[in-house]
Amino acid sequence: MWDKILYSFPVQLLFLHLKKNLLLLISWGLLLLIIFQQFGTVLGIPFLFLDPEYLNKVSFQSFFLVGVAFAIFTMAFHMTTYILDGPRFKFLAIIPKPFLQYCLNNSIIPLLFYIIYLIGFLHFQLDNEHEDNWIIWEYLTGFISGTLITFSLLFLYFGITNKDFFVLFADSVEKQLRKTKISRANMLKRIKENKRAKNKVLDYLDISFRIKPVRQDLSGFEGQQLLRVFDQNHLHMVIIQTALISLILIMGIFRENPYLQLPAAASGILLLAIATMLVGAISFWLREWGTPTVVGLVLIFNSLSNTEWFNRPHEAFGLDYSKEPSAYNLVHLNEILHRDSVEKDINLTTEILENWKAKFPLGSKPKMVLITVSGGGQRAALWSLKVLQDAQAVSGNQLFQHTQLISGASGGLIGAAMFRELFYRSQSDPSIDLFDAKYLDQISSDNLNPIIFTLLVNDLLFRNQFFEYNGRRYLKDRGFAFENQLNINTKGLLDKPISDYFLPEYEAKIPMMALAPLITNDGRKLYVSPFSVSYMGISMERTEGLNEKSQGIDFQRFFRKNDAASLRFITALRMSATFPFITPNIQLPSSPQMEIMDAGLSDNFGMQDALKFVNVFQEWIKVNTSGVLLLTIRDSEKFSEIDQKYPPTILEKFFTPLKNIYINWDNVQTLHNEVLFTRMQESVDFPLERIEFEYSTMQYLQERGLVDEEGGFKQQEQDIIRASLNWRLTAREKKSIINNIHSPYNRNAMNRLRRFQFLE
């Protein structure tokens, strides 16, 4: 009995994969880590699989498509391993429907994965606090339906085309199955090699689900005859693989159709399926030359990747790239930061401050409000918008009347920009309700699916589609997909050139907004605004002896001849929210080429820019206001417990330094900003106050009973419960973010704002 189990075909295939096909098993291992929420939890990757969205909602259709993708990936695994290892088991050639039999016996790994996925799915959905748990069965039915229908269609195809040895030689098949000499010689060589190999199999699981013994004596069958059986199987697998890849490429042509934008999880699984097919194809055709050939192709591609065709820039929509690039050197930087230019910009902003003050009663001294918002993807966008809605309400609609500047990074600025636009439109359209919850739904609608789908069908291959904006042509990429989806989600609220905000900001109808993405070339900030703000990049009091290095570059002055005023405002927001690999780094028309990255790398909280503004205009603020209120909106806890350190494993020792840099980046910036704020507070001659809001999961942990009596909790549980750093949020995450406004910390901040004296 032990021998029959040990030498059964399913068990022998499992051993073979563990011994020979570890590269293919890595994909299954990665998927398992994701389902167990042990990989990518902070970025929300597990939720893309456990709670996928399609057409901006989790539904039967979204799980159906994920089921289809899993089935295609599973079949890619079966086809690839059959091509690589099928000839090792010569008995397959003489049993009915050899490939279908192989798939059934090769299902231990896929079956285990499906069971684990369904358990993880049920656990996640039951914990997702649905109003009606019957919806979980709807999702489950969608996944199972997608999987079974895809398997049925593929197995039907192989059932019709898959001929066994005896059927194959009942008539002439040589003309039907003629293949190239290379592939036949390659397969024949494999059969000869495998005659010497020891792949002992005693029985196999038949498609009728009965255990059948394996015929051991195959001496009566010629190698060439056995070869033809595998030939025709291989032929039809190549047809299916080609059809699947072609279908994905065709979908890419029409990718802007929302019905063709697959859930992000489905796109990722299809990418794994294509990679699996390529591994099988390369290994089959090239054998021992596979690795050298792949290395050679990588080196060739790398050498060609800096050519114009392979390295076309990800452009900032609205800018004129046809003009001569702006000189990006110290001489030009010093020219645009000339004392006269800086003074001119200060005078213009002073006029804006005077217009701001004129909104209030003559002789009064209003409080000036500066709002800082932190980055954090869609989590920060939703949190910023929710806080601003409630803060505006409890202040008796005074908050934004007194706000002069908004600074920050990434998603927080997107949420703040949306509220600012709504506030501006409400001044001329009383029907706009600033506090309507529909805007929370809009800003938190899925923005990830089109990005990942575009990455799969476009950016990983060749970007060859164009679109027009403001009369200029630009290549479509996943940055375009991000902007297009954000524009759809927000009903076109932010789709305008940045110059459209010049007059509203100048007249102080809306606060100024300082976008400050990081320039990766030299670490400076790029200050993007409707008008020049060169004073943000250098001090007016600099002298030759101090040798002050400029900290920022004024966008309007630097790219004036490239039509800086026509920059699309959504593109400006994306420049400040560039997340690696998700939204591409933007290259600007300069020489050498300037590359832009997320503003959060230099200051994720916008504190530096807000305090810089206070420092530049402190004399005006002292004379014309009763002080400054700094309203800060964080998407992370300012105060957090210090984790207990345990003896690390060898692998943990290897990764801990990098992990510590990532985890502590938030703390480093927070501590740096605390120093800046306290020093500024001590140095100015007017009140500088601060009210802070923060998104924290502590209350949620306490409500779930996950915090012990001493206030301790498991970091893993907090990571899972905390809304992910992503451009897509689950229903539970949205609820967690919105309800966080009622935490004790935020209630206290809201009460302080309610009592705050905005006018003296």
mmCIF file with all atom_site columns, N, CA, C and O in Angstrom, residues 8 171 196 205 266 270 342 344 402 420 533 553 556 570 614 655 665 688 714:
data_model
loop_
_atom_site.group_PDB
_atom_site.id
_atom_site.type_symbol
_atom_site.label_atom_id
_atom_site.label_alt_id
_atom_site.label_comp_id
_atom_site.label_asym_id
_atom_site.label_entity_id
_atom_site.label_seq_id
_atom_site.pdbx_PDB_ins_code
_atom_site.Cartn_x
_atom_site.Cartn_y
_atom_site.Cartn_z
_atom_site.occupancy
_atom_site.B_iso_or_equiv
_atom_site.pdbx_formal_charge
_atom_site.auth_seq_id
_atom_site.auth_comp_id
_atom_site.auth_asym_id
_atom_site.auth_atom_id
_atom_site.pdbx_PDB_model_num
ATOM 1  N N  . SER A 1 8   ? 2.570   6.430  -6.887  1.00 0.00 ? 8   SER A N  1
ATOM 2  C CA . SER A 1 8   ? 1.418   6.839  -7.692  1.00 0.00 ? 8   SER A CA 1
ATOM 3  C C  . SER A 1 8   ? 1.809   8.051  -8.525  1.00 0.00 ? 8   SER A C  1
ATOM 4  O O  . SER A 1 8   ? 2.709   8.817  -8.163  1.00 0.00 ? 8   SER A O  1
ATOM 5  N N  . ASP A 1 171 ? -5.395  6.129  -38.336 1.00 0.00 ? 171 ASP A N  1
ATOM 6  C CA . ASP A 1 171 ? -5.424  6.728  -39.667 1.00 0.00 ? 171 ASP A CA 1
ATOM 7  C C  . ASP A 1 171 ? -4.133  7.504  -39.871 1.00 0.00 ? 171 ASP A C  1
ATOM 8  O O  . ASP A 1 171 ? -3.260  7.543  -39.009 1.00 0.00 ? 171 ASP A O  1
ATOM 9  N N  . ARG A 1 196 ? 16.469  6.031  -20.180 1.00 0.00 ? 196 ARG A N  1
ATOM 10 C CA . ARG A 1 196 ? 17.492  5.679  -19.190 1.00 0.00 ? 196 ARG A CA 1
ATOM 11 C C  . ARG A 1 196 ? 17.145  6.203  -17.794 1.00 0.00 ? 196 ARG A C  1
ATOM 12 O O  . ARG A 1 196 ? 17.794  5.861  -16.827 1.00 0.00 ? 196 ARG A O  1
ATOM 13 N N  . LEU A 1 205 ? -4.399  8.171  -11.521 1.00 0.00 ? 205 LEU A N  1
ATOM 14 C CA . LEU A 1 205 ? -5.816  8.466  -11.331 1.00 0.00 ? 205 LEU A CA 1
ATOM 15 C C  . LEU A 1 205 ? -6.433  8.736  -12.689 1.00 0.00 ? 205 LEU A C  1
ATOM 16 O O  . LEU A 1 205 ? -6.057  9.680  -13.383 1.00 0.00 ? 205 LEU A O  1
ATOM 17 N N  . ALA A 1 266 ? -6.629  39.886 -11.207 1.00 0.00 ? 266 ALA A N  1
ATOM 18 C CA . ALA A 1 266 ? -6.708  39.093 -12.437 1.00 0.00 ? 266 ALA A CA 1
ATOM 19 C C  . ALA A 1 266 ? -5.569  39.458 -13.387 1.00 0.00 ? 266 ALA A C  1
ATOM 20 O O  . ALA A 1 266 ? -4.964  38.579 -14.016 1.00 0.00 ? 266 ALA A O  1
ATOM 21 N N  . LEU A 1 270 ? -2.671  36.834 -14.640 1.00 0.00 ? 270 LEU A N  1
ATOM 22 C CA . LEU A 1 270 ? -2.407  36.607 -16.059 1.00 0.00 ? 270 LEU A CA 1
ATOM 23 C C  . LEU A 1 270 ? -0.942  36.865 -16.389 1.00 0.00 ? 270 LEU A C  1
ATOM 24 O O  . LEU A 1 270 ? -0.353  36.182 -17.234 1.00 0.00 ? 270 LEU A O  1
ATOM 25 N N  . VAL A 1 342 ? 13.242  86.697 -6.951  1.00 0.00 ? 342 VAL A N  1
ATOM 26 C CA . VAL A 1 342 ? 12.678  86.267 -5.675  1.00 0.00 ? 342 VAL A CA 1
ATOM 27 C C  . VAL A 1 342 ? 11.854  87.392 -5.058  1.00 0.00 ? 342 VAL A C  1
ATOM 28 O O  . VAL A 1 342 ? 10.740  87.180 -4.562  1.00 0.00 ? 342 VAL A O  1
ATOM 29 N N  . LYS A 1 344 ? 10.383  89.829 -6.626  1.00 0.00 ? 344 LYS A N  1
ATOM 30 C CA . LYS A 1 344 ? 9.176   89.999 -7.437  1.00 0.00 ? 344 LYS A CA 1
ATOM 31 C C  . LYS A 1 344 ? 8.111   88.983 -7.028  1.00 0.00 ? 344 LYS A C  1
ATOM 32 O O  . LYS A 1 344 ? 6.916   89.317 -6.919  1.00 0.00 ? 344 LYS A O  1
ATOM 33 N N  . HIS A 1 402 ? -10.372 81.184 6.091   1.00 0.00 ? 402 HIS A N  1
ATOM 34 C CA . HIS A 1 402 ? -9.142  81.668 6.721   1.00 0.00 ? 402 HIS A CA 1
ATOM 35 C C  . HIS A 1 402 ? -7.899  80.943 6.207   1.00 0.00 ? 402 HIS A C  1
ATOM 36 O O  . HIS A 1 402 ? -6.784  81.354 6.553   1.00 0.00 ? 402 HIS A O  1
ATOM 37 N N  . ARG A 1 420 ? -10.871 71.692 -2.122  1.00 0.00 ? 420 ARG A N  1
ATOM 38 C CA . ARG A 1 420 ? -10.651 73.080 -2.521  1.00 0.00 ? 420 ARG A CA 1
ATOM 39 C C  . ARG A 1 420 ? -11.470 73.424 -3.764  1.00 0.00 ? 420 ARG A C  1
ATOM 40 O O  . ARG A 1 420 ? -12.075 74.501 -3.850  1.00 0.00 ? 420 ARG A O  1
ATOM 41 N N  . VAL A 1 533 ? 6.981   80.941 -7.314  1.00 0.00 ? 533 VAL A N  1
ATOM 42 C CA . VAL A 1 533 ? 7.178   80.977 -5.863  1.00 0.00 ? 533 VAL A CA 1
ATOM 43 C C  . VAL A 1 533 ? 8.644   80.674 -5.566  1.00 0.00 ? 533 VAL A C  1
ATOM 44 O O  . VAL A 1 533 ? 8.958   79.830 -4.725  1.00 0.00 ? 533 VAL A O  1
ATOM 45 N N  . ILE A 1 553 ? 13.332  74.419 -6.941  1.00 0.00 ? 553 ILE A N  1
ATOM 46 C CA . ILE A 1 553 ? 13.312  75.055 -8.252  1.00 0.00 ? 553 ILE A CA 1
ATOM 47 C C  . ILE A 1 553 ? 11.889  75.492 -8.551  1.00 0.00 ? 553 ILE A C  1
ATOM 48 O O  . ILE A 1 553 ? 10.933  74.720 -8.362  1.00 0.00 ? 553 ILE A O  1
ATOM 49 N N  . GLN A 1 556 ? 7.377   77.413 -12.718 1.00 0.00 ? 556 GLN A N  1
ATOM 50 C CA . GLN A 1 556 ? 6.910   78.367 -13.720 1.00 0.00 ? 556 GLN A CA 1
ATOM 51 C C  . GLN A 1 556 ? 8.075   79.074 -14.417 1.00 0.00 ? 556 GLN A C  1
ATOM 52 O O  . GLN A 1 556 ? 8.062   79.249 -15.637 1.00 0.00 ? 556 GLN A O  1
ATOM 53 N N  . ILE A 1 570 ? -4.190  67.665 -12.915 1.00 0.00 ? 570 ILE A N  1
ATOM 54 C CA . ILE A 1 570 ? -4.146  66.280 -12.439 1.00 0.00 ? 570 ILE A CA 1
ATOM 55 C C  . ILE A 1 570 ? -2.743  65.708 -12.603 1.00 0.00 ? 570 ILE A C  1
ATOM 56 O O  . ILE A 1 570 ? -2.277  64.926 -11.766 1.00 0.00 ? 570 ILE A O  1
ATOM 57 N N  . VAL A 1 614 ? 5.711   80.557 6.369   1.00 0.00 ? 614 VAL A N  1
ATOM 58 C CA . VAL A 1 614 ? 5.594   81.404 7.565   1.00 0.00 ? 614 VAL A CA 1
ATOM 59 C C  . VAL A 1 614 ? 6.862   82.229 7.751   1.00 0.00 ? 614 VAL A C  1
ATOM 60 O O  . VAL A 1 614 ? 6.807   83.430 8.070   1.00 0.00 ? 614 VAL A O  1
ATOM 61 N N  . PHE A 1 655 ? 17.595  41.278 6.037   1.00 0.00 ? 655 PHE A N  1
ATOM 62 C CA . PHE A 1 655 ? 16.615  42.258 5.558   1.00 0.00 ? 655 PHE A CA 1
ATOM 63 C C  . PHE A 1 655 ? 16.320  43.369 6.572   1.00 0.00 ? 655 PHE A C  1
ATOM 64 O O  . PHE A 1 655 ? 15.748  44.393 6.207   1.00 0.00 ? 655 PHE A O  1
ATOM 65 N N  . TRP A 1 665 ? 11.274  55.752 8.370   1.00 0.00 ? 665 TRP A N  1
ATOM 66 C CA . TRP A 1 665 ? 11.257  56.973 7.560   1.00 0.00 ? 665 TRP A CA 1
ATOM 67 C C  . TRP A 1 665 ? 10.166  57.922 8.039   1.00 0.00 ? 665 TRP A C  1
ATOM 68 O O  . TRP A 1 665 ? 10.365  59.133 8.111   1.00 0.00 ? 665 TRP A O  1
ATOM 69 N N  . LEU A 1 688 ? 1.701   80.863 17.188  1.00 0.00 ? 688 LEU A N  1
ATOM 70 C CA . LEU A 1 688 ? 1.752   79.795 16.190  1.00 0.00 ? 688 LEU A CA 1
ATOM 71 C C  . LEU A 1 688 ? 1.213   78.533 16.859  1.00 0.00 ? 688 LEU A C  1
ATOM 72 O O  . LEU A 1 688 ? 1.870   77.926 17.695  1.00 0.00 ? 688 LEU A O  1
ATOM 73 N N  . LYS A 1 714 ? -0.331  43.016 18.622  1.00 0.00 ? 714 LYS A N  1
ATOM 74 C CA . LYS A 1 714 ? 0.557   42.414 17.637  1.00 0.00 ? 714 LYS A CA 1
ATOM 75 C C  . LYS A 1 714 ? 0.657   43.315 16.417  1.00 0.00 ? 714 LYS A C  1
ATOM 76 O O  . LYS A 1 714 ? -0.354  43.734 15.859  1.00 0.00 ? 714 LYS A O  1
#
